[in-house]
Amino acid sequence: MLELEQVTKTYRLGAFGRKSLRAVDGATFGVARGEVVALIGESGSGKTTIGKLVLRLLSATGGRILFADKDIASYHGRALKDYYRRVQGVFQDPFSSFNPVFKADRVFGVVRREYFPSVAGGEWQSKLLDVLKRVGLNPSEVLGKYVHQLSGGQLQRLLVARALLLDIELLVADEVISMLDASTRVDVLNALASLKEDRRLSILFITHDLSLAYYISDQAVILYRGAIVERGRIEKVYGNPLHPYTQVLMASVPRLDAKWESSSVELKCELVEPTVGCVFFSRCLFPRRDAECRTRRPGLQEVEPGHFVACWRQGSRTSGVAHPSGEKQQGRGSSFGSG
Amino acid sequence: MALTVDSLRVYYQTLRGEVRALDGATFSLADGEIMGLAGESGCGKSTLGRSLVLLKPPMAYRGGGVRLDGEDLPIADREKMAPLRLAKISIIPQYAMNALNPTCKIGRLVEDLLEARGVRARTVVPELKRRLDLVELPPDVLRMYPIELSGGMKQRMVIVLSTLLNPSLLVADEVTSALDVCTQRAVGKMLVQFRDRGFVRSMIVISHDLSVLYQITDSTLVMYAGKLAEKAPTEVLVRSPTHPYTEMLISSLPEAGGRYPERKLGGIPGSPPPLLDPPAGCRFAPRCPITVDRCAEEPPFVEIAAGHWVACWKAERDHA
Amino acid sequence: MKKPPRSDLLYFALRNWKLRVGLTVVVLLVVFAIVGPSFAPYDPWAYAARPAVQPPSAKHWLGTTRFGQDVFSQWAHGLRPAFLVGVLAGTLATVIGTAVGFAAGYRGGRLDDVLNTFTNIVIVIPTVAILLIIAAYLRVRSFLFQAVFIGLTAWPWAARAVRAQTLSLRVREFVDLARMSGRSSPKVILGEIAPNMLSYLVMVFILQFGGAILAAATMDFLGLGPSQHISLGMMLQYALLWGALHFGMWWWFIPPGLTIALLVGALYITNVGLDEVFNPRLREK
């Protein structure tokens, strides 16, 4: 349903734009109907940029983004407005997403004015109450209130409700839970997950929280410095991380059932400029990395059905994957997959 | 005991009255102990941490006492606290890495801080370099401007700075929140390492992320709505929590390999009470699934097992 | 940053001494400008007194000019044009400036470059030179002309300020949300960005108002202002031309000069006070 093909976003920096910054570099992946794809990366990895590109808040400098097989770059005016009827987004900071001088439910009024001008008052009210209940909100607690009178969790769910008013097919959720407390996170996540089940809503779930991503996602896309280093079915990526970066990520996730291993899966200090070769080269601790890694960018290769990795050292699976600590092991697993 | 806090109350002054952000905290910290301070936003953990170091308006001291290394800590008197800051008690505030002056070279910042404490910067330089090396920061980081450093590097620099004079107590306020998992882990390990090497004697690590606290702390104190809910050795707290809030908090965290809807997580319905005029009785009662009549009366923070404290009538009864 | 509720703003507004003092002075002067001329005992142009030059007395409260005209009457009548021109020119400059600033700040790209260049050109034009040339051609100059001229040359500052604010507001997430609701650019600017800048726009207007009064007084003083009605600047011009300083006729030039300084000063103090009310970080504890 949503396809990204070699999408690139370059910013010009410096006086007269001499230097350029590649925020997104040749990203290729897709989101099917009723599927949740987790876009995982740290800050600066380009994940928010991808979200904004899909939402047409930014324009791509290269590649194509296809929604229902049509290139969205050509959409303007009327076509763009129709696009937003099918694709919507929710952002990280709930307090920043609302105009502070107005009441919170004004966002519903805006949607009504732009998309449903001829709907009668009574019908609109029932529609509104319906979507509020869908996200688990009590209408009397949230309508008619100012933004500072509501909590972050309530605001985020209001935004999801707003998106639902439009009967969308794809929701871009950009770090929607990172600013919420642990107890409210779960409510928002459960609401999103139930929408996937009941309405076959597709979700592009952008996050840096690996555990929560696993809770509701079907696919995982791991981003590093604007390039996709690994992607595939989430059980496979988590259960058998092949790219060195993914392996470090999995080992660094703080969990309640295991302590961080004392092995040196540390990363070196990062002060280097991006290179032409593999994006991860300067921090990679694979013992067999070599000149090829430094000079040529690896593409995504399918190493097992539904599991893609961008790494030259993933060539032959039979000889086993090199463990960052230097020992050779057969496909280093993590306990994520055994659940 | 390195730190003893007794019935500490710190309120916030607002136009509408006083918000009882920290309403009676009593606990102690042993030498060399790293205690985690957990809770959700608005529970008072940041207030507790900050009041120990710099109690300034709109925070107002309303009662209670603090003792550090056997001596009274005059937290309400800013002038008397001045010589103790950085030397005996230090803090890494939230968003510390954004607080580095962008127009100052890091080395200059270090000098200024030290001079303000009456320490000649020269005498500390060799030790500073040793510590920078320990956290894998290059020594010429002192000649750089903050903008040249990444988030993780800035955070490490701030930690080195705050602990340079070997304080007895370090308060780390949400130091891992804005970081990605890899840097989070590096910083967490660094804090433990600093304690192991004696750069810092005891630590209070404030975080809303229980999983991070589980990795690095010896004991954990859970707060709710300005009151203490439970304190226990971290392993005990996570494996067998006794306060219903702690239990529900832990069950809202995803387990490894748990997926919706097979292992559905439960949140905590409702929200914390307003602290401007809090209701009487146990503050968690409105959201608690196991309330009894007695909960209308506020439960005291009592020790139910060695080093395990809880403020809950049911827990107290079960362990009596 | 969350906006404080209305009642908070009012509380701080009433407590802020700068706002109170500034507004009081301005309001007093406005009242005087409205009712003053009815109190003026003489026609401002009439050569009433014999002998011509008289210091302040019971008959002439502020004395007379070189030609026996009553200074108080002139002063009372001269206050009105200051406000009229200030409001007209201030509004014009604010409207043009905010329109240009919004467009440049929101759209960015080429439109921004073009508008910036245009703004810079207008800043660089020597207004006094143009005024001299125009004055040479127009025998009779009206207030409308003066107000329009000032308005058309004073807007660049407002445009720059509004552009900067718009640039910073444009990247906020609620603007993205409005765009995703299918709102067109003008609706986003007027419906989302402008309401957030209301306090800022008020302050821009006040500063333009004060600036216009100063500019008008300067023009009048140089003799380039409207020729038909008495104004404070014109009083100053005549006072200087006819040797008031030389002869020690302090009652002729001090009242108009002091009034201008007081009015503009009060407006600026009001502005500072408003800034403190709207920006919590500036409030004194």
Tab-separated table of N, CA and C in Angstrom, chain B residues 52-151:
chain	number	residue	atom	x	y	z
B	52	LEU	N	17.598	18.842	47.420
B	52	LEU	CA	18.772	18.491	48.205
B	52	LEU	C	19.970	19.338	47.807
B	53	VAL	N	19.942	19.875	46.607
B	53	VAL	CA	21.110	20.597	46.112
B	53	VAL	C	20.876	22.105	46.029
B	54	LEU	N	19.794	22.501	45.392
B	54	LEU	CA	19.538	23.938	45.236
B	54	LEU	C	18.050	24.193	45.407
B	55	LEU	N	17.681	24.661	46.561
B	55	LEU	CA	16.281	24.913	46.865
B	55	LEU	C	15.989	26.384	46.607
B	56	LYS	N	15.470	26.679	45.407
B	56	LYS	CA	15.221	28.091	45.153
B	56	LYS	C	13.793	28.272	44.670
B	57	PRO	N	13.276	29.509	44.730
B	57	PRO	CA	11.904	29.736	44.300
B	57	PRO	C	11.719	29.235	42.873
B	58	PRO	N	10.568	28.695	42.517
B	58	PRO	CA	9.338	28.629	43.314
B	58	PRO	C	9.270	27.503	44.343
B	59	MET	N	10.372	26.746	44.534
B	59	MET	CA	10.323	25.733	45.584
B	59	MET	C	10.446	26.410	46.941
B	60	ALA	N	9.732	25.908	47.926
B	60	ALA	CA	9.826	26.481	49.263
B	60	ALA	C	9.958	25.356	50.276
B	61	TYR	N	10.899	25.524	51.214
B	61	TYR	CA	11.122	24.527	52.242
B	61	TYR	C	10.016	24.613	53.277
B	62	ARG	N	9.416	23.470	53.597
B	62	ARG	CA	8.294	23.525	54.519
B	62	ARG	C	8.466	22.615	55.728
B	63	GLY	N	9.602	21.998	55.858
B	63	GLY	CA	9.779	21.183	57.064
B	63	GLY	C	10.643	19.966	56.805
B	64	GLY	N	11.129	19.381	57.890
B	64	GLY	CA	11.918	18.166	57.778
B	64	GLY	C	13.404	18.455	57.820
B	65	GLY	N	14.200	17.375	57.928
B	65	GLY	CA	15.635	17.559	58.042
B	65	GLY	C	16.411	16.613	57.151
B	66	VAL	N	17.616	17.027	56.826
B	66	VAL	CA	18.499	16.213	55.987
B	66	VAL	C	19.869	16.183	56.644
B	67	ARG	N	20.450	14.977	56.747
B	67	ARG	CA	21.790	14.878	57.293
B	67	ARG	C	22.684	14.142	56.298
B	68	LEU	N	23.860	14.673	56.066
B	68	LEU	CA	24.802	14.060	55.147
B	68	LEU	C	26.114	13.852	55.885
B	69	ASP	N	26.570	12.574	55.912
B	69	ASP	CA	27.823	12.255	56.608
B	69	ASP	C	27.814	12.739	58.045
B	70	GLY	N	26.685	12.555	58.681
B	70	GLY	CA	26.633	12.883	60.096
B	70	GLY	C	26.401	14.346	60.412
B	71	GLU	N	26.377	15.215	59.388
B	71	GLU	CA	26.163	16.631	59.690
B	71	GLU	C	24.868	17.100	59.051
B	72	ASP	N	24.277	18.121	59.653
B	72	ASP	CA	23.048	18.662	59.083
B	72	ASP	C	23.336	19.325	57.743
B	73	LEU	N	22.452	19.103	56.799
B	73	LEU	CA	22.586	19.744	55.495
B	73	LEU	C	21.579	20.890	55.447
B	74	PRO	N	22.068	22.119	55.434
B	74	PRO	CA	21.152	23.269	55.530
B	74	PRO	C	20.503	23.614	54.188
B	75	ILE	N	19.675	22.694	53.696
B	75	ILE	CA	19.159	22.903	52.336
B	75	ILE	C	18.325	24.162	52.179
B	76	ALA	N	17.741	24.631	53.293
B	76	ALA	CA	16.886	25.815	53.162
B	76	ALA	C	17.695	27.092	53.062
B	77	ASP	N	18.973	27.024	53.399
B	77	ASP	CA	19.809	28.222	53.411
B	77	ASP	C	20.774	28.166	52.230
B	78	ARG	N	20.474	28.943	51.200
B	78	ARG	CA	21.268	28.822	49.974
B	78	ARG	C	22.719	29.231	50.172
B	79	GLU	N	22.930	30.216	51.003
B	79	GLU	CA	24.312	30.673	51.176
B	79	GLU	C	25.150	29.636	51.884
B	80	LYS	N	24.550	28.992	52.906
B	80	LYS	CA	25.334	27.987	53.629
B	80	LYS	C	25.594	26.770	52.753
B	81	MET	N	24.684	26.524	51.795
B	81	MET	CA	24.855	25.367	50.925
B	81	MET	C	25.923	25.612	49.865
B	82	ALA	N	26.188	26.870	49.557
B	82	ALA	CA	27.075	27.173	48.426
B	82	ALA	C	28.415	26.443	48.462
B	83	PRO	N	29.160	26.485	49.564
B	83	PRO	CA	30.461	25.797	49.545
B	83	PRO	C	30.344	24.282	49.464
B	84	LEU	N	29.134	23.756	49.796
B	84	LEU	CA	29.008	22.307	49.772
B	84	LEU	C	28.718	21.773	48.382
B	85	ARG	N	28.127	22.639	47.560
B	85	ARG	CA	27.755	22.170	46.219
B	85	ARG	C	28.982	21.862	45.400
B	86	LEU	N	28.922	20.795	44.672
B	86	LEU	CA	29.997	20.288	43.815
B	86	LEU	C	31.045	19.570	44.652
B	87	ALA	N	31.311	20.064	45.861
B	87	ALA	CA	32.355	19.442	46.668
B	87	ALA	C	31.804	18.272	47.471
B	88	LYS	N	30.673	18.482	48.129
B	88	LYS	CA	30.122	17.388	48.933
B	88	LYS	C	28.876	16.788	48.295
B	89	ILE	N	28.104	17.649	47.681
B	89	ILE	CA	26.872	17.151	47.074
B	89	ILE	C	26.765	17.768	45.684
B	90	SER	N	26.473	16.944	44.724
B	90	SER	CA	26.484	17.437	43.355
B	90	SER	C	25.268	16.932	42.595
B	91	ILE	N	24.947	17.587	41.523
B	91	ILE	CA	23.761	17.192	40.759
B	91	ILE	C	24.040	17.247	39.269
B	92	ILE	N	23.474	16.313	38.564
B	92	ILE	CA	23.446	16.408	37.105
B	92	ILE	C	21.989	16.683	36.761
B	93	PRO	N	21.648	17.923	36.457
B	93	PRO	CA	20.241	18.241	36.268
B	93	PRO	C	19.706	17.674	34.960
B	94	GLN	N	18.394	17.651	34.864
B	94	GLN	CA	17.767	17.207	33.633
B	94	GLN	C	18.200	18.133	32.510
B	95	TYR	N	18.383	17.594	31.334
B	95	TYR	CA	18.820	18.401	30.185
B	95	TYR	C	20.152	19.070	30.440
B	96	ALA	N	20.998	18.435	31.249
B	96	ALA	CA	22.276	19.055	31.555
B	96	ALA	C	23.066	19.318	30.289
B	97	MET	N	22.998	18.370	29.344
B	97	MET	CA	23.861	18.557	28.190
B	97	MET	C	23.439	19.748	27.359
B	98	ASN	N	22.203	20.190	27.529
B	98	ASN	CA	21.814	21.403	26.828
B	98	ASN	C	22.211	22.645	27.594
B	99	ALA	N	22.701	22.448	28.817
B	99	ALA	CA	23.014	23.594	29.644
B	99	ALA	C	24.454	24.046	29.493
B	100	LEU	N	25.222	23.365	28.655
B	100	LEU	CA	26.599	23.803	28.453
B	100	LEU	C	26.569	25.078	27.630
B	101	ASN	N	27.249	26.093	28.102
B	101	ASN	CA	27.256	27.376	27.433
B	101	ASN	C	27.853	27.247	26.031
B	102	PRO	N	27.064	27.520	25.011
B	102	PRO	CA	27.568	27.262	23.656
B	102	PRO	C	28.723	28.155	23.229
B	103	THR	N	28.919	29.276	23.925
B	103	THR	CA	30.007	30.144	23.479
B	103	THR	C	31.284	29.927	24.272
B	104	CYS	N	31.256	28.954	25.189
B	104	CYS	CA	32.430	28.713	26.019
B	104	CYS	C	33.090	27.420	25.618
B	105	LYS	N	34.395	27.430	25.548
B	105	LYS	CA	35.063	26.153	25.365
B	105	LYS	C	34.910	25.360	26.652
B	106	ILE	N	34.890	24.050	26.501
B	106	ILE	CA	34.632	23.192	27.663
B	106	ILE	C	35.679	23.411	28.746
B	107	GLY	N	36.915	23.542	28.341
B	107	GLY	CA	37.975	23.718	29.320
B	107	GLY	C	37.749	24.969	30.153
B	108	ARG	N	37.281	25.993	29.495
B	108	ARG	CA	37.034	27.261	30.179
B	108	ARG	C	35.936	27.089	31.218
B	109	LEU	N	34.912	26.304	30.818
B	109	LEU	CA	33.794	26.028	31.722
B	109	LEU	C	34.284	25.332	32.982
B	110	VAL	N	35.154	24.340	32.769
B	110	VAL	CA	35.689	23.597	33.908
B	110	VAL	C	36.444	24.529	34.841
B	111	GLU	N	37.291	25.365	34.241
B	111	GLU	CA	38.054	26.314	35.056
B	111	GLU	C	37.138	27.186	35.896
B	112	ASP	N	36.122	27.765	35.221
B	112	ASP	CA	35.214	28.661	35.932
B	112	ASP	C	34.551	27.973	37.110
B	113	LEU	N	34.072	26.758	36.881
B	113	LEU	CA	33.387	26.026	37.937
B	113	LEU	C	34.306	25.782	39.122
B	114	LEU	N	35.531	25.385	38.797
B	114	LEU	CA	36.447	25.068	39.877
B	114	LEU	C	36.842	26.313	40.659
B	115	GLU	N	37.131	27.379	39.927
B	115	GLU	CA	37.521	28.612	40.604
B	115	GLU	C	36.408	29.072	41.534
B	116	ALA	N	35.160	28.877	41.086
B	116	ALA	CA	34.038	29.302	41.925
B	116	ALA	C	33.987	28.526	43.227
B	117	ARG	N	34.569	27.354	43.223
B	117	ARG	CA	34.600	26.535	44.452
B	117	ARG	C	35.891	26.737	45.201
B	118	GLY	N	36.706	27.635	44.707
B	118	GLY	CA	37.964	27.903	45.409
B	118	GLY	C	39.022	26.850	45.171
B	119	VAL	N	38.888	26.126	44.075
B	119	VAL	CA	39.905	25.111	43.774
B	119	VAL	C	40.734	25.586	42.596
B	120	ARG	N	42.055	25.536	42.729
B	120	ARG	CA	42.892	25.932	41.612
B	120	ARG	C	42.762	24.883	40.528
B	121	ALA	N	42.368	25.321	39.343
B	121	ALA	CA	42.126	24.379	38.253
B	121	ALA	C	43.355	23.527	37.969
B	122	ARG	N	44.550	24.134	38.082
B	122	ARG	CA	45.783	23.396	37.754
B	122	ARG	C	45.923	22.111	38.553
B	123	THR	N	45.544	22.198	39.839
B	123	THR	CA	45.778	21.025	40.694
B	123	THR	C	44.913	19.848	40.282
B	124	VAL	N	43.824	20.142	39.585
B	124	VAL	CA	42.886	19.068	39.295
B	124	VAL	C	43.066	18.491	37.895
B	125	VAL	N	43.834	19.211	37.064
B	125	VAL	CA	43.948	18.799	35.663
B	125	VAL	C	44.389	17.361	35.432
B	126	PRO	N	45.417	16.873	36.113
B	126	PRO	CA	45.822	15.476	35.856
B	126	PRO	C	44.700	14.490	36.148
B	127	GLU	N	44.000	14.707	37.254
B	127	GLU	CA	42.894	13.824	37.596
B	127	GLU	C	41.794	13.934	36.565
B	128	LEU	N	41.541	15.170	36.081
B	128	LEU	CA	40.526	15.393	35.057
B	128	LEU	C	40.849	14.603	33.808
B	129	LYS	N	42.107	14.651	33.400
B	129	LYS	CA	42.504	13.935	32.193
B	129	LYS	C	42.352	12.436	32.374
B	130	ARG	N	42.669	11.972	33.582
B	130	ARG	CA	42.528	10.540	33.854
B	130	ARG	C	41.086	10.113	33.705
B	131	ARG	N	40.184	10.960	34.196
B	131	ARG	CA	38.771	10.593	34.152
B	131	ARG	C	38.206	10.688	32.735
B	132	LEU	N	38.662	11.664	31.991
B	132	LEU	CA	38.209	11.774	30.606
B	132	LEU	C	38.598	10.521	29.852
B	133	ASP	N	39.789	10.038	30.141
B	133	ASP	CA	40.269	8.832	29.497
B	133	ASP	C	39.398	7.647	29.882
B	134	LEU	N	38.997	7.616	31.139
B	134	LEU	CA	38.174	6.535	31.639
B	134	LEU	C	36.844	6.451	30.905
B	135	VAL	N	36.259	7.599	30.616
B	135	VAL	CA	34.964	7.584	29.936
B	135	VAL	C	35.129	7.666	28.430
B	136	GLU	N	36.361	7.458	27.972
B	136	GLU	CA	36.641	7.448	26.535
B	136	GLU	C	36.290	8.746	25.853
B	137	LEU	N	36.657	9.833	26.490
B	137	LEU	CA	36.570	11.129	25.834
B	137	LEU	C	37.998	11.577	25.528
B	138	PRO	N	38.263	12.051	24.338
B	138	PRO	CA	39.626	12.488	24.033
B	138	PRO	C	39.999	13.709	24.851
B	139	PRO	N	41.250	13.836	25.290
B	139	PRO	CA	41.631	14.973	26.134
B	139	PRO	C	41.436	16.322	25.450
B	140	ASP	N	41.489	16.368	24.095
B	140	ASP	CA	41.274	17.696	23.511
B	140	ASP	C	39.812	18.089	23.457
B	141	VAL	N	38.979	17.337	24.137
B	141	VAL	CA	37.577	17.765	24.247
B	141	VAL	C	37.516	19.078	25.034
B	142	LEU	N	38.561	19.325	25.852
B	142	LEU	CA	38.584	20.553	26.633
B	142	LEU	C	38.743	21.782	25.754
B	143	ARG	N	39.275	21.551	24.564
B	143	ARG	CA	39.484	22.694	23.684
B	143	ARG	C	38.336	22.868	22.699
B	144	MET	N	37.293	22.041	22.858
B	144	MET	CA	36.190	22.127	21.901
B	144	MET	C	35.024	22.919	22.457
B	145	TYR	N	34.157	23.328	21.529
B	145	TYR	CA	32.909	23.966	21.921
B	145	TYR	C	31.827	22.894	22.028
B	146	PRO	N	30.837	23.122	22.885
B	146	PRO	CA	29.803	22.088	23.083
B	146	PRO	C	29.150	21.635	21.791
B	147	ILE	N	29.030	22.498	20.820
B	147	ILE	CA	28.309	22.123	19.614
B	147	ILE	C	29.044	21.071	18.800
B	148	GLU	N	30.346	20.924	19.073
B	148	GLU	CA	31.109	19.930	18.326
B	148	GLU	C	30.940	18.530	18.886
B	149	LEU	N	30.264	18.423	20.014
B	149	LEU	CA	30.134	17.109	20.636
B	149	LEU	C	28.763	16.509	20.396
B	150	SER	N	28.683	15.193	20.401
B	150	SER	CA	27.374	14.552	20.263
B	150	SER	C	26.698	14.542	21.630
B	151	GLY	N	25.428	14.149	21.627
B	151	GLY	CA	24.650	14.133	22.873
B	151	GLY	C	25.287	13.267	23.938
